PDB file of C-alpha atoms in Angstrom:
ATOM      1  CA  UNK L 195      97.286 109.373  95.889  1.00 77.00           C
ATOM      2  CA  UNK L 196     100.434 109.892  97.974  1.00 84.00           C
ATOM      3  CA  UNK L 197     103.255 111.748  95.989  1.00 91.00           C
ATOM      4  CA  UNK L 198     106.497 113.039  97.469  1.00 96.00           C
ATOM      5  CA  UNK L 199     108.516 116.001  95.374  1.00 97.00           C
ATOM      6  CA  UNK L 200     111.980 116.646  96.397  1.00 98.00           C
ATOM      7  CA  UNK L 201     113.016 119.523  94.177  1.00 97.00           C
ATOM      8  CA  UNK L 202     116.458 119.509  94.637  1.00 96.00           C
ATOM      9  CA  UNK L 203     118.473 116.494  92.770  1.00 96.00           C
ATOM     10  CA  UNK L 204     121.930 117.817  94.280  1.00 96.00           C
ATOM     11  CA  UNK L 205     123.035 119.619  96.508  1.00 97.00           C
ATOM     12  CA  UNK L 206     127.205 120.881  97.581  1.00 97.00           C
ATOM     13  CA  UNK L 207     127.768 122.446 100.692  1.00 97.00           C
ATOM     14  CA  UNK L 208     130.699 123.285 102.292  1.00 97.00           C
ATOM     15  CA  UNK L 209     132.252 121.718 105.085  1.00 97.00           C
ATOM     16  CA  UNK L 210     130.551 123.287 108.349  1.00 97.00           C
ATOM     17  CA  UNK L 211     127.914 125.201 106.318  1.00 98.00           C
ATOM     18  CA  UNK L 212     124.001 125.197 107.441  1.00 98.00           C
ATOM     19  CA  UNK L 213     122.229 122.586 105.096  1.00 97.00           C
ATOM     20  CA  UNK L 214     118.473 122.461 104.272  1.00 98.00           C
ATOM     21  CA  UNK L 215     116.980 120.078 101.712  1.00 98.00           C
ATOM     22  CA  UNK L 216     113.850 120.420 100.736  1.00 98.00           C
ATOM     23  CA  UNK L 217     110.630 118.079 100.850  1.00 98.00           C
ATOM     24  CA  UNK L 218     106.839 118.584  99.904  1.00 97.00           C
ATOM     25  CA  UNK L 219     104.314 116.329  99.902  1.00 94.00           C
ATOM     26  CA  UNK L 220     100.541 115.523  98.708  1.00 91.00           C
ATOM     27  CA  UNK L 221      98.473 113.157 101.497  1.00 84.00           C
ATOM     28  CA  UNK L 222      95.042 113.552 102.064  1.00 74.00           C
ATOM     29  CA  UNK L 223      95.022 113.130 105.465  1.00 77.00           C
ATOM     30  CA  UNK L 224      97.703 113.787 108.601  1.00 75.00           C
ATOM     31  CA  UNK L 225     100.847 112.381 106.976  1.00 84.00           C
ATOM     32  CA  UNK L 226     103.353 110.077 108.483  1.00 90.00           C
ATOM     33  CA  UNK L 227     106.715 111.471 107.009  1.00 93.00           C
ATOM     34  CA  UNK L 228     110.521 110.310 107.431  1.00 95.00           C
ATOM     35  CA  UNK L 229     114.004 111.535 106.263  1.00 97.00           C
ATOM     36  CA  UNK L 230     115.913 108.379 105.826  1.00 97.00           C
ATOM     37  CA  UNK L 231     120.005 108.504 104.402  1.00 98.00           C
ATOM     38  CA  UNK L 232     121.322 106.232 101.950  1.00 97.00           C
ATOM     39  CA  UNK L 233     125.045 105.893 101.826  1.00 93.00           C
ATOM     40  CA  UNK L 234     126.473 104.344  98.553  1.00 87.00           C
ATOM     41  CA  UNK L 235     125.845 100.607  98.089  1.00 82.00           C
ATOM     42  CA  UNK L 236     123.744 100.899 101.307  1.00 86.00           C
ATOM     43  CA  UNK L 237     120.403 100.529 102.546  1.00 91.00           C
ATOM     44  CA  UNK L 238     118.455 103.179 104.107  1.00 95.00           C
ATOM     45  CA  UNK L 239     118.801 104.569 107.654  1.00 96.00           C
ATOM     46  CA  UNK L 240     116.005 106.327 109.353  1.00 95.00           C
ATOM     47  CA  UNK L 241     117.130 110.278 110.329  1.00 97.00           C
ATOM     48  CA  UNK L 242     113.635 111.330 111.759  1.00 96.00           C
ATOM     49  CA  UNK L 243     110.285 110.902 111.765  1.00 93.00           C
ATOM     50  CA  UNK L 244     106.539 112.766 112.265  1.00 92.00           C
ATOM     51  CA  UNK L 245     103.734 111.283 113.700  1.00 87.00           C
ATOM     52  CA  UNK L 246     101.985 113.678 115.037  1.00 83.00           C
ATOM     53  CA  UNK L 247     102.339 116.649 117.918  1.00 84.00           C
ATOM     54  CA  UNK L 248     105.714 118.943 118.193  1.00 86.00           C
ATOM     55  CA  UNK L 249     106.116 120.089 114.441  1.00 90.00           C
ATOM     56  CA  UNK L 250     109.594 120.077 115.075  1.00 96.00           C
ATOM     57  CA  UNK L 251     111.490 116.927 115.570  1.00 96.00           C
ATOM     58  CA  UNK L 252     114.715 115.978 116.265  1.00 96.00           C
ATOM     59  CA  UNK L 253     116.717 113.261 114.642  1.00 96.00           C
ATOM     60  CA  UNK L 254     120.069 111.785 115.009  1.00 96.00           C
ATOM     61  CA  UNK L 255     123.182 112.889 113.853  1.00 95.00           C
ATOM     62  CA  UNK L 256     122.412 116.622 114.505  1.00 97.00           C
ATOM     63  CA  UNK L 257     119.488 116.751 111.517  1.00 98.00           C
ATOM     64  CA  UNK L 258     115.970 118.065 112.496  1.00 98.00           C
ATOM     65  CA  UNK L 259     113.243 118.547 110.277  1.00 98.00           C
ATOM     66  CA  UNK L 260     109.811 120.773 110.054  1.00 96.00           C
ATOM     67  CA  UNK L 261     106.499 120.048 109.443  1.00 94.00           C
ATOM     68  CA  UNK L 262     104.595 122.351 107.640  1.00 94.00           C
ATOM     69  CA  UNK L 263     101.090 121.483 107.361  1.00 91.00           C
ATOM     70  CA  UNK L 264     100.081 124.839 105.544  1.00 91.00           C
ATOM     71  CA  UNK L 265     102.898 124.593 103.184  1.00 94.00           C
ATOM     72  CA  UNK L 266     102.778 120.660 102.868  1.00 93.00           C
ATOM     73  CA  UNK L 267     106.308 120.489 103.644  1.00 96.00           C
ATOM     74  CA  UNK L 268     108.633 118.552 105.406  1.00 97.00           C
ATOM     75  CA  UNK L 269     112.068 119.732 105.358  1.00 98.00           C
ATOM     76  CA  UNK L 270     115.529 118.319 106.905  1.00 98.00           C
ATOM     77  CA  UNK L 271     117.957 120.585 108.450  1.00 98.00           C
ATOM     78  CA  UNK L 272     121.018 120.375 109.803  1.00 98.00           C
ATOM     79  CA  UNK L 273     123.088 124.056 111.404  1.00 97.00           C
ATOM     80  CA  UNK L 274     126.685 122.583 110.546  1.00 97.00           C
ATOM     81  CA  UNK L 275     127.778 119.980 107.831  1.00 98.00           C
ATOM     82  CA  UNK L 276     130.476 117.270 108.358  1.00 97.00           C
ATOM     83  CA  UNK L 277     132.019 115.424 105.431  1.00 96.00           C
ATOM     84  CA  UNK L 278     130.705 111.879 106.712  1.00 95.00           C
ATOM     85  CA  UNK L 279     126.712 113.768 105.938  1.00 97.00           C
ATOM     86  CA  UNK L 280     127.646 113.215 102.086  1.00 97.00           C
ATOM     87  CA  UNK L 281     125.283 110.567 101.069  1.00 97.00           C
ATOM     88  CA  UNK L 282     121.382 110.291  99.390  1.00 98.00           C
ATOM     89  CA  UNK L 283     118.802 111.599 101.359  1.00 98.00           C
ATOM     90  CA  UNK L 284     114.856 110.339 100.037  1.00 98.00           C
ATOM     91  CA  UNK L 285     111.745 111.990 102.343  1.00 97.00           C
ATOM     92  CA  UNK L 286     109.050 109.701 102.424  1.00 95.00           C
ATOM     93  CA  UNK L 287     105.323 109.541 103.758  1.00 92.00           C
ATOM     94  CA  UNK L 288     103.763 106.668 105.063  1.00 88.00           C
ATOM     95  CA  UNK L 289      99.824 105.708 104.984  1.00 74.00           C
ATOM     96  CA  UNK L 290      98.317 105.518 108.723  1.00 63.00           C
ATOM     97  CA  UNK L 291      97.525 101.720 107.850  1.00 66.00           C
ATOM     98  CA  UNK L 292      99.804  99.267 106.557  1.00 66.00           C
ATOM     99  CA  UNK L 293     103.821 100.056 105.727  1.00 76.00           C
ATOM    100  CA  UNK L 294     103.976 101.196 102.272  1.00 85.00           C
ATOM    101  CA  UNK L 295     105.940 104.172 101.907  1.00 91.00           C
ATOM    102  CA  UNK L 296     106.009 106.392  98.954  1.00 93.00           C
ATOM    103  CA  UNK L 297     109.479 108.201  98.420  1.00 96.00           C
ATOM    104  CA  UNK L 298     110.773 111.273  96.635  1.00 97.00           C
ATOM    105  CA  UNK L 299     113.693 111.140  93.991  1.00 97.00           C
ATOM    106  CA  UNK L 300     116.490 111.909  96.466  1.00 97.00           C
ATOM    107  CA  UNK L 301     118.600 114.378  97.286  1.00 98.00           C
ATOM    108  CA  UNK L 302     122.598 113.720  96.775  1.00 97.00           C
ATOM    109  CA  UNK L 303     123.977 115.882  98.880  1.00 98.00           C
ATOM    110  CA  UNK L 304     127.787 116.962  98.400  1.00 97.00           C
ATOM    111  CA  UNK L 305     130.310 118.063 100.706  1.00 97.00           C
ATOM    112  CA  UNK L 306     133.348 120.219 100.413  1.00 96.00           C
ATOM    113  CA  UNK L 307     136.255 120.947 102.290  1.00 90.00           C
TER     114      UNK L 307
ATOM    115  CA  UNK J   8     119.273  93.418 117.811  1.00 72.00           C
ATOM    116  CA  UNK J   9     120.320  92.040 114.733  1.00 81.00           C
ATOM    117  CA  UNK J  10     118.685  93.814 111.973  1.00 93.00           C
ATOM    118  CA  UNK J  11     117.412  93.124 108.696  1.00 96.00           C
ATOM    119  CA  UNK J  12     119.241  90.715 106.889  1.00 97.00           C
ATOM    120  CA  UNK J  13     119.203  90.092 102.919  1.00 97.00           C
ATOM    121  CA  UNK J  14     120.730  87.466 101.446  1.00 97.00           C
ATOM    122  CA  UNK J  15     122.669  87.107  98.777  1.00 97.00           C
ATOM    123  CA  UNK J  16     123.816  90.539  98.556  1.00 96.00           C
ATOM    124  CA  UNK J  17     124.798  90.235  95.011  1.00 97.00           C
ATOM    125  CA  UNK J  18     123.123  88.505  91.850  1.00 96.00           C
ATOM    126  CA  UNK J  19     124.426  88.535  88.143  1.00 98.00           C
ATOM    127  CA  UNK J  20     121.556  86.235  86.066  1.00 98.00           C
ATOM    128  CA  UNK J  21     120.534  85.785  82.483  1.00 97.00           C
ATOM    129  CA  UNK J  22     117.115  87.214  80.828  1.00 98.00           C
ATOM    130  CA  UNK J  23     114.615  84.562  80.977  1.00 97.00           C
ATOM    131  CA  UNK J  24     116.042  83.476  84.219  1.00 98.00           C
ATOM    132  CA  UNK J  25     114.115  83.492  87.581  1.00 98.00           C
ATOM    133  CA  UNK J  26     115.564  84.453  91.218  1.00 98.00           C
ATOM    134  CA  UNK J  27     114.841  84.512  94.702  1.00 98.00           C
ATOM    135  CA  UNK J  28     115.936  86.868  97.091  1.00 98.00           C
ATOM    136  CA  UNK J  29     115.495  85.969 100.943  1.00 98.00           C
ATOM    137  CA  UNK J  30     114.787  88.844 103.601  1.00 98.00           C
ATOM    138  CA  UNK J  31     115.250  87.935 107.905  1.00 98.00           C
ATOM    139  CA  UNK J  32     113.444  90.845 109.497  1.00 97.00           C
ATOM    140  CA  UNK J  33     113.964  91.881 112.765  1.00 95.00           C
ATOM    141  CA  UNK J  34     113.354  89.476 115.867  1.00 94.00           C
ATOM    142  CA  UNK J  35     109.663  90.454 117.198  1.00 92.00           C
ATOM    143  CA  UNK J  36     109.033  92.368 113.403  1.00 92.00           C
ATOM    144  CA  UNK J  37     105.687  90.569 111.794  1.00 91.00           C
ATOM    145  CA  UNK J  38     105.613  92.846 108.665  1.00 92.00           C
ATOM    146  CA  UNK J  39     108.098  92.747 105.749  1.00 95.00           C
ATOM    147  CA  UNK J  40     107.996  94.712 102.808  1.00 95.00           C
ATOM    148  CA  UNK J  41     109.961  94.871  99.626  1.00 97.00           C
ATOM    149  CA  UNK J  42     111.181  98.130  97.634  1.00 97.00           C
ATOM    150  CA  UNK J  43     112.766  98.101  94.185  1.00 98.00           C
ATOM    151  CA  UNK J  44     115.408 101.129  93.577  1.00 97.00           C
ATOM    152  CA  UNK J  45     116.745 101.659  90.677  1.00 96.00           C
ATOM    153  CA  UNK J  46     118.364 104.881  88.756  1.00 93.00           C
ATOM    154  CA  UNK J  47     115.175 105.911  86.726  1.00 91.00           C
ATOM    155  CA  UNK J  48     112.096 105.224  88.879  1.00 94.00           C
ATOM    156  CA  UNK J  49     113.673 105.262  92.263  1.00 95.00           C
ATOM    157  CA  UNK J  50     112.762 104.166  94.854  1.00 96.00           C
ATOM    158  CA  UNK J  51     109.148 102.052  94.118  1.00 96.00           C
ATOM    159  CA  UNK J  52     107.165 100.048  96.805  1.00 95.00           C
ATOM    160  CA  UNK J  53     106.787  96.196  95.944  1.00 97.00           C
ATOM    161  CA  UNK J  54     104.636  94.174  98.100  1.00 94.00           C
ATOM    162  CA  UNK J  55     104.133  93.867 101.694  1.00 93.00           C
ATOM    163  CA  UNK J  56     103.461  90.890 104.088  1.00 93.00           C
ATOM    164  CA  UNK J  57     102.097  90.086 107.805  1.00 91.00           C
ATOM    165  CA  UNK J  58     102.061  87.691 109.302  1.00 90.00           C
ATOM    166  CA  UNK J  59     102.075  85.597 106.379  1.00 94.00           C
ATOM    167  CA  UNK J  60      99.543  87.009 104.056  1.00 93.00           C
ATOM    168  CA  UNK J  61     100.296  89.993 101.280  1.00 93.00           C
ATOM    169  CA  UNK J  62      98.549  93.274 102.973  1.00 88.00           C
ATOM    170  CA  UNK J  63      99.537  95.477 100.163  1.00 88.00           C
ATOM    171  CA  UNK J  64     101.193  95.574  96.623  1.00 91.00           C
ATOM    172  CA  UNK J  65     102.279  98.180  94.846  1.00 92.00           C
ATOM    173  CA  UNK J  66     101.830  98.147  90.828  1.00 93.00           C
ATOM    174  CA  UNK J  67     104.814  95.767  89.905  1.00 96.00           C
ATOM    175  CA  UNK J  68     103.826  93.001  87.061  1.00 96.00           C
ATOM    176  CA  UNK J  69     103.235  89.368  88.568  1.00 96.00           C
ATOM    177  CA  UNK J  70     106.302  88.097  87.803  1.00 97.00           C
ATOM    178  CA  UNK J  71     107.093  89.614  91.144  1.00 98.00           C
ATOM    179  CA  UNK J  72     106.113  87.608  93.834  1.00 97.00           C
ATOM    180  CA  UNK J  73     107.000  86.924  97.589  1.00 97.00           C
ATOM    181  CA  UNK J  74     105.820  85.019 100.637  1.00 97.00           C
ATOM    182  CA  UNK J  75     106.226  85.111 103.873  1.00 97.00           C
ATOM    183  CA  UNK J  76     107.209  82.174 106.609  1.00 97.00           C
ATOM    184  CA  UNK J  77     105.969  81.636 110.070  1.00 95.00           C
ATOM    185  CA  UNK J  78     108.937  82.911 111.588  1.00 94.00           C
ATOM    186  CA  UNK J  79     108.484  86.326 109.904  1.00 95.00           C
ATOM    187  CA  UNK J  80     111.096  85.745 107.052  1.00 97.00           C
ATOM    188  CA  UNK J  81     110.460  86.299 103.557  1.00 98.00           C
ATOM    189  CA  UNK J  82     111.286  85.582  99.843  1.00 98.00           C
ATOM    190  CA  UNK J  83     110.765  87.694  96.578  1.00 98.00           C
ATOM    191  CA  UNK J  84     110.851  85.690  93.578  1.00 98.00           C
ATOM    192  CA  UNK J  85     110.877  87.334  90.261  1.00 98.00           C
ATOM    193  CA  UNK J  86     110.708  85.098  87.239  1.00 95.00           C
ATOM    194  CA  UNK J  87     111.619  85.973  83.866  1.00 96.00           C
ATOM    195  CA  UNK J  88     114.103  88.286  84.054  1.00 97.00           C
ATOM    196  CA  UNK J  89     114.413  91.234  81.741  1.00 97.00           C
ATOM    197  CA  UNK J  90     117.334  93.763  81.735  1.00 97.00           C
ATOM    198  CA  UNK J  91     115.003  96.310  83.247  1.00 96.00           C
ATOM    199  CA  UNK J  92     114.685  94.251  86.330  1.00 97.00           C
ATOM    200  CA  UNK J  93     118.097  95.269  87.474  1.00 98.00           C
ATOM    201  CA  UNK J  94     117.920  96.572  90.388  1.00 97.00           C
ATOM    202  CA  UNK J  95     118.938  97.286  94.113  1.00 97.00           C
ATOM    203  CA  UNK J  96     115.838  95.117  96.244  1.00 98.00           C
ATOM    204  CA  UNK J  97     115.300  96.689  99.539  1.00 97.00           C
ATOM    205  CA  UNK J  98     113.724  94.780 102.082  1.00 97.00           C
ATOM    206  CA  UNK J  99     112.506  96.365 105.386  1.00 95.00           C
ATOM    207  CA  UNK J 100     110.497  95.341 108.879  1.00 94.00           C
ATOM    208  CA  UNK J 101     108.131  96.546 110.757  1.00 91.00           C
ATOM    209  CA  UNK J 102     106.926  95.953 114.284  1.00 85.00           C
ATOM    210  CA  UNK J 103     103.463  97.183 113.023  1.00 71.00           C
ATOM    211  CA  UNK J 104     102.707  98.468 116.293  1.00 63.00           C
ATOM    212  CA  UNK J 105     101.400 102.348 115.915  1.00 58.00           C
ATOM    213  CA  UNK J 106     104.897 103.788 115.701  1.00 58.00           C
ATOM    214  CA  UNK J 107     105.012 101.950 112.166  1.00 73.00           C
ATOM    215  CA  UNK J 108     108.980 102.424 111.521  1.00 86.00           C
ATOM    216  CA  UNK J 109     110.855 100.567 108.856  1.00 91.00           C
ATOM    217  CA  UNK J 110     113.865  99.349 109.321  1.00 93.00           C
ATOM    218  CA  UNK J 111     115.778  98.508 105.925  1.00 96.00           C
ATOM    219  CA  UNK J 112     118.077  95.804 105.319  1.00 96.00           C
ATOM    220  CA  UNK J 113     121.358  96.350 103.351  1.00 96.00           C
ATOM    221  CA  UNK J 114     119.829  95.248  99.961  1.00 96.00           C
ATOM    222  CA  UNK J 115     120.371  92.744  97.035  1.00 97.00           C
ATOM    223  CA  UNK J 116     122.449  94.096  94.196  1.00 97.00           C
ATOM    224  CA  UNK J 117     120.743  91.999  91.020  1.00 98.00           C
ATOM    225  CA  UNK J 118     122.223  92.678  87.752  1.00 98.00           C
ATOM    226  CA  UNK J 119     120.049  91.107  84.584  1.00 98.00           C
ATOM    227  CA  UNK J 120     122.467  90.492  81.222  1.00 96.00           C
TER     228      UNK J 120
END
């Protein structure tokens, strides 16, 4: 079965710091993974995803993300931290067929001046 | 585009109740599927239609139920409520080509007392 683990329930950075949040997963087969954001009383907006080829992708706002087959992980990255990144971030993978996507627990992610 | 749309965005109803939530994917989008998010279990996959017909379902009792419409849109009804069912309801859509990218709506806000 799918599982995501995202080991890190918060996370506080300061303002113009390097940020890296953490993501492993358990798939059986090539995964489909995503970093989506959740702002408060939101819904979720897609950072990045990984299909399949360049390991490293590029997302919007600045974030970028790693995939680590030997390691199982998938982990978002960003070199400098604004104040308007404070949200929820949930990595996710996706089956090949169909759209059901299994999340982790989140990370909130804090940002000080 | 307009994107996903979920309608109402807020819900206050009574245990024992029953509600419907309404979801407008995407224009072009033939898949729609539902995710419940709540403080303790997250973010948990629902159900998932195309074109009409439920392609997957995640392990939610059957009072959870949704359809979907010819025109792509679709309802979740849950029927007797129980406090526990309070909840954000995410809805997203999918083009279900290979890229397989959810788009999320905004969510409904149901509160059980």
């Amino acid at each position: 079965a799918q599982s995501v683990t995202q080991p890190d329930i918060h996370i506080t950075v300061s303002e113009g710091a390097s940020l890296e949040l953490r993501c492993n997963y358990s798939y059986g087969a090539t995964p489909y993974l995503f970093w989506y954001v959740q702002s408060p009383g939101q819904g979720l907006q897609l950072l990045l995803k990984y299909f399949s080829g360049d390991t490293l992708v590029q997302g919007i706002k600045g974030f970028e993300a790693e995939f680590k087959r030997s390691q199982s992980s998938f982990n978002l990255r960003k070199p400098s931290v604004h104040w308007s990144d404070a949200a929820e971030y949930f990595c996710a993978v996706g089956a090949v067929y169909g759209n059901k996507l299994v999340f982790g627990a989140g990370t909130i992610l804090r940002v000080k001046s | 585009k307009a994107g996903v749309t979920q309608t109402p965005r807020y819900l206050i109803k009574t245990r024992g109740q029953q509600v419907t939530l309404s979801c407008s994917p995407i224009s072009g989008h033939r898949s729609v599927s539902w995710y419940q998010q709540t403080p303790g279990q997250g973010l948990q996959f629902l159900f998932e239609y195309f074109s009409e017909t439920q392609r997957n379902k995640g392990n939610f009792p059957g009072r959870f139920s949704g359809r979907q419409f010819s025109n792509s849109r679709s309802e979740m009804n849950v029927s007797t409520l129980e406090l526990g069912d309070s909840a954000l309801y995410l809805c997203a859509s999918s083009s279900d080509d290979r890229v397989n990218i959810q788009y999320f709506g905004a969510g409904t806000r149901l509160s059980v007392l």
